[in-house]
PDB file of C-alpha atoms and ligand atoms in Angstrom:
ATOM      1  CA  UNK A 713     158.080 -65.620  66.395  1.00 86.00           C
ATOM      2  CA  UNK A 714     161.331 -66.049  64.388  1.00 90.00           C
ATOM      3  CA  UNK A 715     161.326 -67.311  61.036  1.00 95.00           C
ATOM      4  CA  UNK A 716     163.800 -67.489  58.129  1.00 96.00           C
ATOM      5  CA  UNK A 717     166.619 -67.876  60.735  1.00 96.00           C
ATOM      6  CA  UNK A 718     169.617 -69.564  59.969  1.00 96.00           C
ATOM      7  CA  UNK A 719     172.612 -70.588  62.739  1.00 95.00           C
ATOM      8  CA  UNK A 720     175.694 -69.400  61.919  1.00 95.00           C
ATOM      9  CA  UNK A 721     178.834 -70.492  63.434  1.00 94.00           C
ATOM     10  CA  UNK A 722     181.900 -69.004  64.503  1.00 95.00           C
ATOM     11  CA  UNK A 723     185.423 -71.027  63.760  1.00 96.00           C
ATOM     12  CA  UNK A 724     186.419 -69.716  67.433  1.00 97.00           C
ATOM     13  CA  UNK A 725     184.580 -72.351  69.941  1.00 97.00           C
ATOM     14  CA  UNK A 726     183.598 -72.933  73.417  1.00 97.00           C
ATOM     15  CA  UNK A 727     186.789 -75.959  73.392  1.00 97.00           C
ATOM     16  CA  UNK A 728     189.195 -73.462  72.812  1.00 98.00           C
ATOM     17  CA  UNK A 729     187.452 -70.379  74.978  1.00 98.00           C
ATOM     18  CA  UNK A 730     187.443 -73.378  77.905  1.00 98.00           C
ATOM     19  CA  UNK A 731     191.274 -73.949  76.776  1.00 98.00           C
ATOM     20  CA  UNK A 732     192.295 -70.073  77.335  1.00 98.00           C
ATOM     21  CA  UNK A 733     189.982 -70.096  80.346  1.00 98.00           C
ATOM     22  CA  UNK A 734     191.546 -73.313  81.808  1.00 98.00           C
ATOM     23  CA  UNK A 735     188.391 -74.185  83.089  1.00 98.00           C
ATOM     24  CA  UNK A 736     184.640 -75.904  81.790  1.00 98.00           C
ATOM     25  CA  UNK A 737     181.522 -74.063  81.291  1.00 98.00           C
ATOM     26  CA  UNK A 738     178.800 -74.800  83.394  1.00 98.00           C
ATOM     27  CA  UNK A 739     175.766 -73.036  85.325  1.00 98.00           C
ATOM     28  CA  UNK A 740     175.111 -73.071  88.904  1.00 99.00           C
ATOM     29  CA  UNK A 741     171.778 -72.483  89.758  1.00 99.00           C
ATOM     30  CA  UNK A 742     170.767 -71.716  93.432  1.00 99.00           C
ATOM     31  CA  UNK A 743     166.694 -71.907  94.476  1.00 98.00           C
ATOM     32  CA  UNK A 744     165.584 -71.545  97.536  1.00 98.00           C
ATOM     33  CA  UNK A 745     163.206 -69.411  99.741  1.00 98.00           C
ATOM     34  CA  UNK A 746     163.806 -65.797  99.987  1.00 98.00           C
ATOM     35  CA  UNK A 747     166.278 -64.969 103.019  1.00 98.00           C
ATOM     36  CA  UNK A 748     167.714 -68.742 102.572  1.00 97.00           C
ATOM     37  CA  UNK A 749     171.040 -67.693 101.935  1.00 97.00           C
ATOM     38  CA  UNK A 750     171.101 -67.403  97.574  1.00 98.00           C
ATOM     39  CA  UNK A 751     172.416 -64.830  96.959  1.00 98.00           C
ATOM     40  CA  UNK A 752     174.983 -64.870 100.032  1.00 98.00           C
ATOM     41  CA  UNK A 753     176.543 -68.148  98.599  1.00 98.00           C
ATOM     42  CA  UNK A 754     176.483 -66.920  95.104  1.00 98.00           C
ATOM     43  CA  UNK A 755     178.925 -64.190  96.445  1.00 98.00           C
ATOM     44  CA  UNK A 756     180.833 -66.101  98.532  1.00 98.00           C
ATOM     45  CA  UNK A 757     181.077 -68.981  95.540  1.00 98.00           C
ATOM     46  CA  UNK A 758     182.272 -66.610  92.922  1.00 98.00           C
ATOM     47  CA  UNK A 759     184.680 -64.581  95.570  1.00 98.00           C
ATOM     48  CA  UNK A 760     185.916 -68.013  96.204  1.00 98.00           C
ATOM     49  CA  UNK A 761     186.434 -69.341  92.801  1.00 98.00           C
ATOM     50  CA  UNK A 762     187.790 -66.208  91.424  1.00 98.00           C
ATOM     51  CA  UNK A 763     190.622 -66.223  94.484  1.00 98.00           C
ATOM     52  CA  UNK A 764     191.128 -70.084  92.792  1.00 97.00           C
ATOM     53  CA  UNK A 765     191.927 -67.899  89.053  1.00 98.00           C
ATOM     54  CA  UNK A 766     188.552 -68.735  87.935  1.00 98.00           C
ATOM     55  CA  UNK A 767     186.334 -66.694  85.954  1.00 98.00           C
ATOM     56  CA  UNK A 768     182.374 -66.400  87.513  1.00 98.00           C
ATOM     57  CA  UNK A 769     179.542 -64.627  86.722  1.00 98.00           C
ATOM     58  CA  UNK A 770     176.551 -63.551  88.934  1.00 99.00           C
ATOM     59  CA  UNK A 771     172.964 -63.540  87.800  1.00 99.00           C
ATOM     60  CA  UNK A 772     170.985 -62.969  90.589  1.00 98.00           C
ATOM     61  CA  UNK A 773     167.033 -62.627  90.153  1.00 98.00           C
ATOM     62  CA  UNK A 774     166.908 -59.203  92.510  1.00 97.00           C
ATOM     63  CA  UNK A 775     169.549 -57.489  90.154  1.00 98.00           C
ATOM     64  CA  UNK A 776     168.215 -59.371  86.601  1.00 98.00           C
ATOM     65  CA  UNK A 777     164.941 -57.527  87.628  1.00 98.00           C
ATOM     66  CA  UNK A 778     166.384 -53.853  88.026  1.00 98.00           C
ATOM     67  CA  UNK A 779     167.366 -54.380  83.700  1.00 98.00           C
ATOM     68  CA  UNK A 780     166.897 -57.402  81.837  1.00 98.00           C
ATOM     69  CA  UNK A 781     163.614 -58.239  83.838  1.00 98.00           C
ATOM     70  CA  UNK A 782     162.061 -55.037  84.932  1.00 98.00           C
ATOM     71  CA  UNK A 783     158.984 -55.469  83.102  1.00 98.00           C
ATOM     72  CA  UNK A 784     158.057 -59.048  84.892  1.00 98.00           C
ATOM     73  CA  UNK A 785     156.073 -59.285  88.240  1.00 98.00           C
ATOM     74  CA  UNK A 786     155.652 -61.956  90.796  1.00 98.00           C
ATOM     75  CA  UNK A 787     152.199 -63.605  89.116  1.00 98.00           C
ATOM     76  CA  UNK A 788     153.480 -67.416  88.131  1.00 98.00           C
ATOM     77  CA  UNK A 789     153.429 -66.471  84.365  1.00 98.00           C
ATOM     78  CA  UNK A 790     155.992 -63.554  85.087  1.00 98.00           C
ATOM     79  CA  UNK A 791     158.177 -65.917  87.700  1.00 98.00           C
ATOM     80  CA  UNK A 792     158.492 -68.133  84.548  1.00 98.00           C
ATOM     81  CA  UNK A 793     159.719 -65.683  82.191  1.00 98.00           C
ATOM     82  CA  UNK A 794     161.658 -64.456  84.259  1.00 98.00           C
ATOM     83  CA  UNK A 795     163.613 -67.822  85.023  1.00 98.00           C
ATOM     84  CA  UNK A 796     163.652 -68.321  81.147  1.00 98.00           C
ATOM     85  CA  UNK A 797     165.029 -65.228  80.320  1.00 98.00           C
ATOM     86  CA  UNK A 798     167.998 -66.016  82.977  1.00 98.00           C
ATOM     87  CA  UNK A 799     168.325 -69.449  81.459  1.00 98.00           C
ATOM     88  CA  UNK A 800     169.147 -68.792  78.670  1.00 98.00           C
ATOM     89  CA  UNK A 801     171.046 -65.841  79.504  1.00 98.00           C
ATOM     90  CA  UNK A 802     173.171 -68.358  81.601  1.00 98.00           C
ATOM     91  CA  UNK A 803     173.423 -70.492  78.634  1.00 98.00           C
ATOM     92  CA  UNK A 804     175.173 -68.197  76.538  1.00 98.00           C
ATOM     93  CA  UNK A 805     177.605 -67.307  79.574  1.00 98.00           C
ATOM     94  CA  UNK A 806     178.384 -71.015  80.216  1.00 98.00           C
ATOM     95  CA  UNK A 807     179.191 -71.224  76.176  1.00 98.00           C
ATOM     96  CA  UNK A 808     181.336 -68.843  76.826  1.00 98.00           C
ATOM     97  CA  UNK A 809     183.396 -70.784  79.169  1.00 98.00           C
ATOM     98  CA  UNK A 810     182.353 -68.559  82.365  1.00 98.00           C
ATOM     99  CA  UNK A 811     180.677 -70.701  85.488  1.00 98.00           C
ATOM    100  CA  UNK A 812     177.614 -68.739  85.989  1.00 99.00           C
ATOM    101  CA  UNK A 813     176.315 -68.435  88.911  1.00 99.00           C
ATOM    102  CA  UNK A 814     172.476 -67.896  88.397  1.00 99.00           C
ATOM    103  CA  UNK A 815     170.571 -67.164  92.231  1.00 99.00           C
ATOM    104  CA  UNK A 816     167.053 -66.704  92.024  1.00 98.00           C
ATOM    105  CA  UNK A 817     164.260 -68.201  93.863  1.00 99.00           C
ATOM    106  CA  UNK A 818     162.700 -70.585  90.831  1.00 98.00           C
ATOM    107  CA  UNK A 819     159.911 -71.691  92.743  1.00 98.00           C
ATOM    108  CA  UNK A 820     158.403 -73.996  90.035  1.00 98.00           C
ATOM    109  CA  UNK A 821     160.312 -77.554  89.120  1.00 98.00           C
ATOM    110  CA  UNK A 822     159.227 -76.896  85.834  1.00 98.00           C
ATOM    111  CA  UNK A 823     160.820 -73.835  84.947  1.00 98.00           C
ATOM    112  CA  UNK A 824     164.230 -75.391  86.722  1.00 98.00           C
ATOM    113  CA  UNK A 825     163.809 -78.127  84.667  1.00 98.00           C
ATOM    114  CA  UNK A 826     163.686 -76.429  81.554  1.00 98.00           C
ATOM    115  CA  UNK A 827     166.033 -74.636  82.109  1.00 98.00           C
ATOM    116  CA  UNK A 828     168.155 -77.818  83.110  1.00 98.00           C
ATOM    117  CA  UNK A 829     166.689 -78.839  79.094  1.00 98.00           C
ATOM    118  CA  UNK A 830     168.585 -76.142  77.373  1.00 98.00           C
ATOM    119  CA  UNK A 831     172.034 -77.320  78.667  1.00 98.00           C
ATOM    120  CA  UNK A 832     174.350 -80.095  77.954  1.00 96.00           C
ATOM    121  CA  UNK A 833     173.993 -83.430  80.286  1.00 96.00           C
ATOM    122  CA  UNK A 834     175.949 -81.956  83.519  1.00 96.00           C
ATOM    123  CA  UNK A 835     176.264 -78.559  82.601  1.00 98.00           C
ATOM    124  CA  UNK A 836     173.296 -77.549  84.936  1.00 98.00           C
ATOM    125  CA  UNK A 837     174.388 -77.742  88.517  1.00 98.00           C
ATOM    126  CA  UNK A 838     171.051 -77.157  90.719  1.00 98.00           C
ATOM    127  CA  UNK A 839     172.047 -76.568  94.735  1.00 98.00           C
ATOM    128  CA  UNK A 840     168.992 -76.163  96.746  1.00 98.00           C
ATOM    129  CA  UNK A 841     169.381 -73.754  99.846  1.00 98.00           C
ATOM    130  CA  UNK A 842     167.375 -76.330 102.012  1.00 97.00           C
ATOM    131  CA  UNK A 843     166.527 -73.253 104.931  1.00 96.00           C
ATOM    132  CA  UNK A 844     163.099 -74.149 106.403  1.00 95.00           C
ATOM    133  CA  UNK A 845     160.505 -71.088 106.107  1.00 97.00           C
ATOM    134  CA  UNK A 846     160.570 -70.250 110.344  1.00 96.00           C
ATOM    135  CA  UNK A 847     164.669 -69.608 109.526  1.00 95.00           C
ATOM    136  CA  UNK A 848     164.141 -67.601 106.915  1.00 97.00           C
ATOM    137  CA  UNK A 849     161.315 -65.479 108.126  1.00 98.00           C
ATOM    138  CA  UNK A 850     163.001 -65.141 111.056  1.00 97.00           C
ATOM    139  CA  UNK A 851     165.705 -63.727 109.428  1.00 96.00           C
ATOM    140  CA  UNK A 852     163.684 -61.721 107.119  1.00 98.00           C
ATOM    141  CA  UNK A 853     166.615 -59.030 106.252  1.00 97.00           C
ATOM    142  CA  UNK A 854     164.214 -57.212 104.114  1.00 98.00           C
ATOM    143  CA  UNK A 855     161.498 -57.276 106.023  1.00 98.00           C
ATOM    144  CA  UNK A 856     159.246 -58.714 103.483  1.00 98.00           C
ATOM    145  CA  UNK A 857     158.187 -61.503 104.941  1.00 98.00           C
ATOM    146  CA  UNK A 858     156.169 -59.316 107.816  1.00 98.00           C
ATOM    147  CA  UNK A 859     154.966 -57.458 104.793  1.00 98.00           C
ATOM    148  CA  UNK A 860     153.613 -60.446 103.205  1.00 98.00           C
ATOM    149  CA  UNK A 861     152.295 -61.713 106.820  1.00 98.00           C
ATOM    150  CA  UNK A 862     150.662 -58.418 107.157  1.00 98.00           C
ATOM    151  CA  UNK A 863     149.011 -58.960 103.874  1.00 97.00           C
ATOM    152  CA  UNK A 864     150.600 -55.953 102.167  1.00 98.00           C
ATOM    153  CA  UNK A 865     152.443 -58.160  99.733  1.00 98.00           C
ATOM    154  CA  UNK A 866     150.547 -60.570  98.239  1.00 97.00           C
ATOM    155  CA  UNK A 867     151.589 -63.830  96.445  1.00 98.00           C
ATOM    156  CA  UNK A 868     154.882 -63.820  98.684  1.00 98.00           C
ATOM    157  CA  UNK A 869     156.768 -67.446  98.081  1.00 98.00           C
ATOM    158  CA  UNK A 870     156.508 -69.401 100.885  1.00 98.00           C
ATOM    159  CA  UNK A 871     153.565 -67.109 102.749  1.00 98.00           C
ATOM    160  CA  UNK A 872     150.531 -67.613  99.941  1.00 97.00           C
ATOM    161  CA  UNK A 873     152.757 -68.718  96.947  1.00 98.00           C
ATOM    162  CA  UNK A 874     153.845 -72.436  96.071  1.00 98.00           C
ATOM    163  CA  UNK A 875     157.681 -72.903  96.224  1.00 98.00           C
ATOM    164  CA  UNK A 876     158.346 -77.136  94.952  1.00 98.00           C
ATOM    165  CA  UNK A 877     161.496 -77.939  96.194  1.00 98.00           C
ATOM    166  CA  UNK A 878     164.257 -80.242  94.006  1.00 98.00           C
ATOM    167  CA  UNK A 879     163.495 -83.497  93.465  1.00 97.00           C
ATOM    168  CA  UNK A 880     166.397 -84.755  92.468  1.00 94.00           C
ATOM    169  CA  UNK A 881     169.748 -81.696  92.454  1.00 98.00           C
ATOM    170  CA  UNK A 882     173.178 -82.019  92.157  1.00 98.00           C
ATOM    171  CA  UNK A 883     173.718 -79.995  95.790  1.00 98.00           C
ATOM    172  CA  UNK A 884     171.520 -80.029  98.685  1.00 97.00           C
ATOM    173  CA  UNK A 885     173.018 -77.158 101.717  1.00 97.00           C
ATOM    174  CA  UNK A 886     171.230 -77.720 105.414  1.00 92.00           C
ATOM    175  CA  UNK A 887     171.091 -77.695 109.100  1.00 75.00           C
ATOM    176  CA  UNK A 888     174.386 -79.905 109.836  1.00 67.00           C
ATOM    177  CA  UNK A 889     174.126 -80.878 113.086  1.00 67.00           C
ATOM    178  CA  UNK A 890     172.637 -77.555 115.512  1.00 69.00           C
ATOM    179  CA  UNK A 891     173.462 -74.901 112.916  1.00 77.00           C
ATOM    180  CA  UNK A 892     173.591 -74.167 109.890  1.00 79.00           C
ATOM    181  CA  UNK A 893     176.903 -73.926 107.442  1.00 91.00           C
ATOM    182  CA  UNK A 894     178.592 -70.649 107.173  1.00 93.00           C
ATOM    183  CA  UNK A 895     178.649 -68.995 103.594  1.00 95.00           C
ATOM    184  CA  UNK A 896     182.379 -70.319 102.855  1.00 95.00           C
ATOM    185  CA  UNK A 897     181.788 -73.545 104.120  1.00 95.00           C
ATOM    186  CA  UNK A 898     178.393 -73.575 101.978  1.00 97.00           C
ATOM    187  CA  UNK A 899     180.811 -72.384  99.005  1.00 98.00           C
ATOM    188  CA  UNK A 900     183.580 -75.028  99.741  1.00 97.00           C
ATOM    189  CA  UNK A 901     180.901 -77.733  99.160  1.00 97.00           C
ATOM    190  CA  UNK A 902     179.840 -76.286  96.089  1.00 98.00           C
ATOM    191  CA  UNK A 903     183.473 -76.242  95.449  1.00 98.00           C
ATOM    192  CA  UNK A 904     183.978 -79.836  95.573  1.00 98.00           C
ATOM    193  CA  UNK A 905     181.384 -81.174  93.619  1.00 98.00           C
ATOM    194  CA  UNK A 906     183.153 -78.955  90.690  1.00 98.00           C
ATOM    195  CA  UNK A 907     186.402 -80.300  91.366  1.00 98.00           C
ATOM    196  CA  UNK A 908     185.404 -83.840  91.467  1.00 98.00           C
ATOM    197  CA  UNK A 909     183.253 -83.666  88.294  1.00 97.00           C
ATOM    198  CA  UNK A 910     186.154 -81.366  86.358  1.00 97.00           C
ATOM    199  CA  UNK A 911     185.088 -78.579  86.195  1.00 98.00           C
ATOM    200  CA  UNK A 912     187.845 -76.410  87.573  1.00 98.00           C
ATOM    201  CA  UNK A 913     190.194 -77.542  84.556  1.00 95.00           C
ATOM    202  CA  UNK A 914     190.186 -77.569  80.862  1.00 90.00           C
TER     203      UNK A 914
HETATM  204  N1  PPS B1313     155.971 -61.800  95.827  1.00 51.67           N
HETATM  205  C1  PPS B1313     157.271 -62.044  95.999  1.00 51.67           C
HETATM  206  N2  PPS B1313     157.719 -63.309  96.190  1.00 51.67           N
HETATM  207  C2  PPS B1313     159.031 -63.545  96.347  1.00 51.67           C
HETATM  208  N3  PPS B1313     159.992 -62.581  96.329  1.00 51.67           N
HETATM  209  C3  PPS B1313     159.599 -61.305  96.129  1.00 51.67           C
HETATM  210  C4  PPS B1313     158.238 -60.987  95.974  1.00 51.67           C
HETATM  211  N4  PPS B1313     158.140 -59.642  95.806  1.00 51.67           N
HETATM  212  C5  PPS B1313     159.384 -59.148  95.864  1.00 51.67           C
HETATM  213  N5  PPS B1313     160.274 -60.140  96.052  1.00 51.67           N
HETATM  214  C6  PPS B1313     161.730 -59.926  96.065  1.00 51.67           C
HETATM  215  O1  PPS B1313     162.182 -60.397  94.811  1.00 51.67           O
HETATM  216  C7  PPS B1313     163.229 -61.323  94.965  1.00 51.67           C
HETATM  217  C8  PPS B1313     162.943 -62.603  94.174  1.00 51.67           C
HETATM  218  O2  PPS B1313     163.180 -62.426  92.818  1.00 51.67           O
HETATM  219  P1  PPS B1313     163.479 -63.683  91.913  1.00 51.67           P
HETATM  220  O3  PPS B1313     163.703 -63.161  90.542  1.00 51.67           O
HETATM  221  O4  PPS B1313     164.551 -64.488  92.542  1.00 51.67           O
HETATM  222  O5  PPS B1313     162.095 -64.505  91.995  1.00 51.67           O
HETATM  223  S1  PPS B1313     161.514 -65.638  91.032  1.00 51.67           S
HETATM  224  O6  PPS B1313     162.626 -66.587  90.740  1.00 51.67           O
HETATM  225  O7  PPS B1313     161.026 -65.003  89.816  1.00 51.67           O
HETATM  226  O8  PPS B1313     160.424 -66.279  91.794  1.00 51.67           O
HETATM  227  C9  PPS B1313     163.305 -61.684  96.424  1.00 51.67           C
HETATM  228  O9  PPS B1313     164.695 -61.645  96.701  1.00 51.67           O
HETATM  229  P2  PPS B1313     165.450 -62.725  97.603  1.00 51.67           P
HETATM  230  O10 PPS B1313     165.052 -62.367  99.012  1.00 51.67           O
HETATM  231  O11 PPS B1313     166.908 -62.448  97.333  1.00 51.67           O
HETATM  232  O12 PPS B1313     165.053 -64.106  97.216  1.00 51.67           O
HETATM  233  C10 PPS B1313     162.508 -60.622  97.143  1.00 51.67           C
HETATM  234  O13 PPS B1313     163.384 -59.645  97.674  1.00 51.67           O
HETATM  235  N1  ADP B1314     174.983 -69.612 105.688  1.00 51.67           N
HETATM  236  C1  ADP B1314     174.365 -68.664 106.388  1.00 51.67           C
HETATM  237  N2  ADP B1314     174.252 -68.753 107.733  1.00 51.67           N
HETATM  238  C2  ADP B1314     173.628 -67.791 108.434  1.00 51.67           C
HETATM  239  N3  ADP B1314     173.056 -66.682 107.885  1.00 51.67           N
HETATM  240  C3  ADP B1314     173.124 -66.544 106.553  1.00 51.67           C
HETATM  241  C4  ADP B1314     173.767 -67.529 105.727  1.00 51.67           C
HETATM  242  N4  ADP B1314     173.674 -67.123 104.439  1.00 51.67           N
HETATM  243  C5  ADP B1314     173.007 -65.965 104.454  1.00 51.67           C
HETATM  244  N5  ADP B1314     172.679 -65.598 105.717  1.00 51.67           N
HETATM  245  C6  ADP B1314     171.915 -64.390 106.105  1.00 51.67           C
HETATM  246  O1  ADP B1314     170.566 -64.626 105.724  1.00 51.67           O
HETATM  247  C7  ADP B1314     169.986 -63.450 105.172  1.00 51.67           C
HETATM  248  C8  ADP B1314     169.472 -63.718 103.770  1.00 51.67           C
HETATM  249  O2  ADP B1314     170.567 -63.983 102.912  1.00 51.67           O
HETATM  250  P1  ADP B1314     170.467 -63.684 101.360  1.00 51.67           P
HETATM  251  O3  ADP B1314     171.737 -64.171 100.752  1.00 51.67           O
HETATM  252  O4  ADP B1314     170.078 -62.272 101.113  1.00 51.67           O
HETATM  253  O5  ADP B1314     169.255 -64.660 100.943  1.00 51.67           O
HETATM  254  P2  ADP B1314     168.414 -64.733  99.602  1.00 51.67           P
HETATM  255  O6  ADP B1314     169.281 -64.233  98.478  1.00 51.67           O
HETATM  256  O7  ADP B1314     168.079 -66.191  99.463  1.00 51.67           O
HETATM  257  O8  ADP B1314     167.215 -63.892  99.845  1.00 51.67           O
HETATM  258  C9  ADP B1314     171.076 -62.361 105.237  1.00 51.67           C
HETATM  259  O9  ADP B1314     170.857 -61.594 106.379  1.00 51.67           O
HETATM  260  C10 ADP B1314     172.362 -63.160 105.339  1.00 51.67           C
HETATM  261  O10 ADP B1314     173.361 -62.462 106.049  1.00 51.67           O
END
């Protein structure tokens, strides 16, 4: 624990990094199954955005874990340290005036929602890849879902691990009709909800 630990501020602040960035702040934070589509949309999101002169930044929970993370497992303690550490990590990007784009699977509500906590009211955009489990196993580019069926990964979300879908998010993406949303349609809705709410201007 930290003690003895005093803020200090800087005279340059997040108004006027938003001002040179001509944009606001905010984190985006994708959950969903693995194979759902996270980490496509996060790509496809910040390709988009930065085309639009807007500055993004990736965090996604496979890459976080080959650095930052690399000492956390899969056991639900390690899942929530993980998402903390990424949180706040986020945090300190959307200070900076970046939109973060943070896609990890966050199976736990609670861990979302603290993470929701450490942000200003809005600032935490939550889009839930809403892919049922047969879709994504099916697609199962990894093939770590017929690991986990095979019982040679255990506590594999969805297969013999809990994954508590949003209650309440900003962004739900699903089946629309037959099939399901490509990537840059996915990214277009995203998109929107940042335009309407201001986000894509100082
Ligand atoms: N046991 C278990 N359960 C779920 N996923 C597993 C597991 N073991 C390894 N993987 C791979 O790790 C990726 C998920 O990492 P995350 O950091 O997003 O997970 S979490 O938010 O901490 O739950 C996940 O990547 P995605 O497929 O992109 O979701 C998997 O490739
Ligand atoms: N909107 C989509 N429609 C169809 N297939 C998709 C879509 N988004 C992603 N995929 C495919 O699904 C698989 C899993 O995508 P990925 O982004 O790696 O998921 P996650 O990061 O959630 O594990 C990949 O093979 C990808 O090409």
């Amino acid at each position: 624990m930290s003690t003895n630990i005093v803020w200090h501020e800087c005279s340059v602040d997040r108004l006027e990094r938003q001002r040179l960035l001509q944009q606001k702040g905010c984190v985006i934070w994708i959950t969903g199954l693995s194979g759902s589509g996270k980490s496509t949309l996060a790509c496809a999101l910040s390709r988009a955005l930065h085309s639009r002169g807007n500055l993004t930044y990736v965090l996604d929970g496979d890459n976080v874990r080959h650095g930052l993370n690399r000492d956390l497992s899969f056991r639900a303690e390690d899942r929530a340290e993980n998402i903390r550490r990424i949180g706040e990590v986020a945090k300190l990007f959307s200070d900076s005036g970046i939109i973060c784009i943070a896609s990890l699977i966050s199976p736990y509500r609670k861990d979302r929602d603290a993470c929701r906590a450490m942000l200003s009211e809005g600032n935490f955009i939550e889009v839930f890849m809403d892919i049922p489990l047969e879709v994504c196993e099916e697609r199962d580019p990894k093939g770590l879902y017929k690991l986990a069926r095979a019982g040679k990964i255990r506590g594999f979300t969805g297969i013999d691990d809990p994954y508590e879908p949003p209650l309440n998010c900003e962004v739900v993406l699903q089946q629309t009709g037959g099939d399901y949303a490509s990537p840059s349609d996915m990214a277009e809705t995203v998109i929107s909800y940042l335009e309407e709410k201001g986000y894509l201007k100082a």
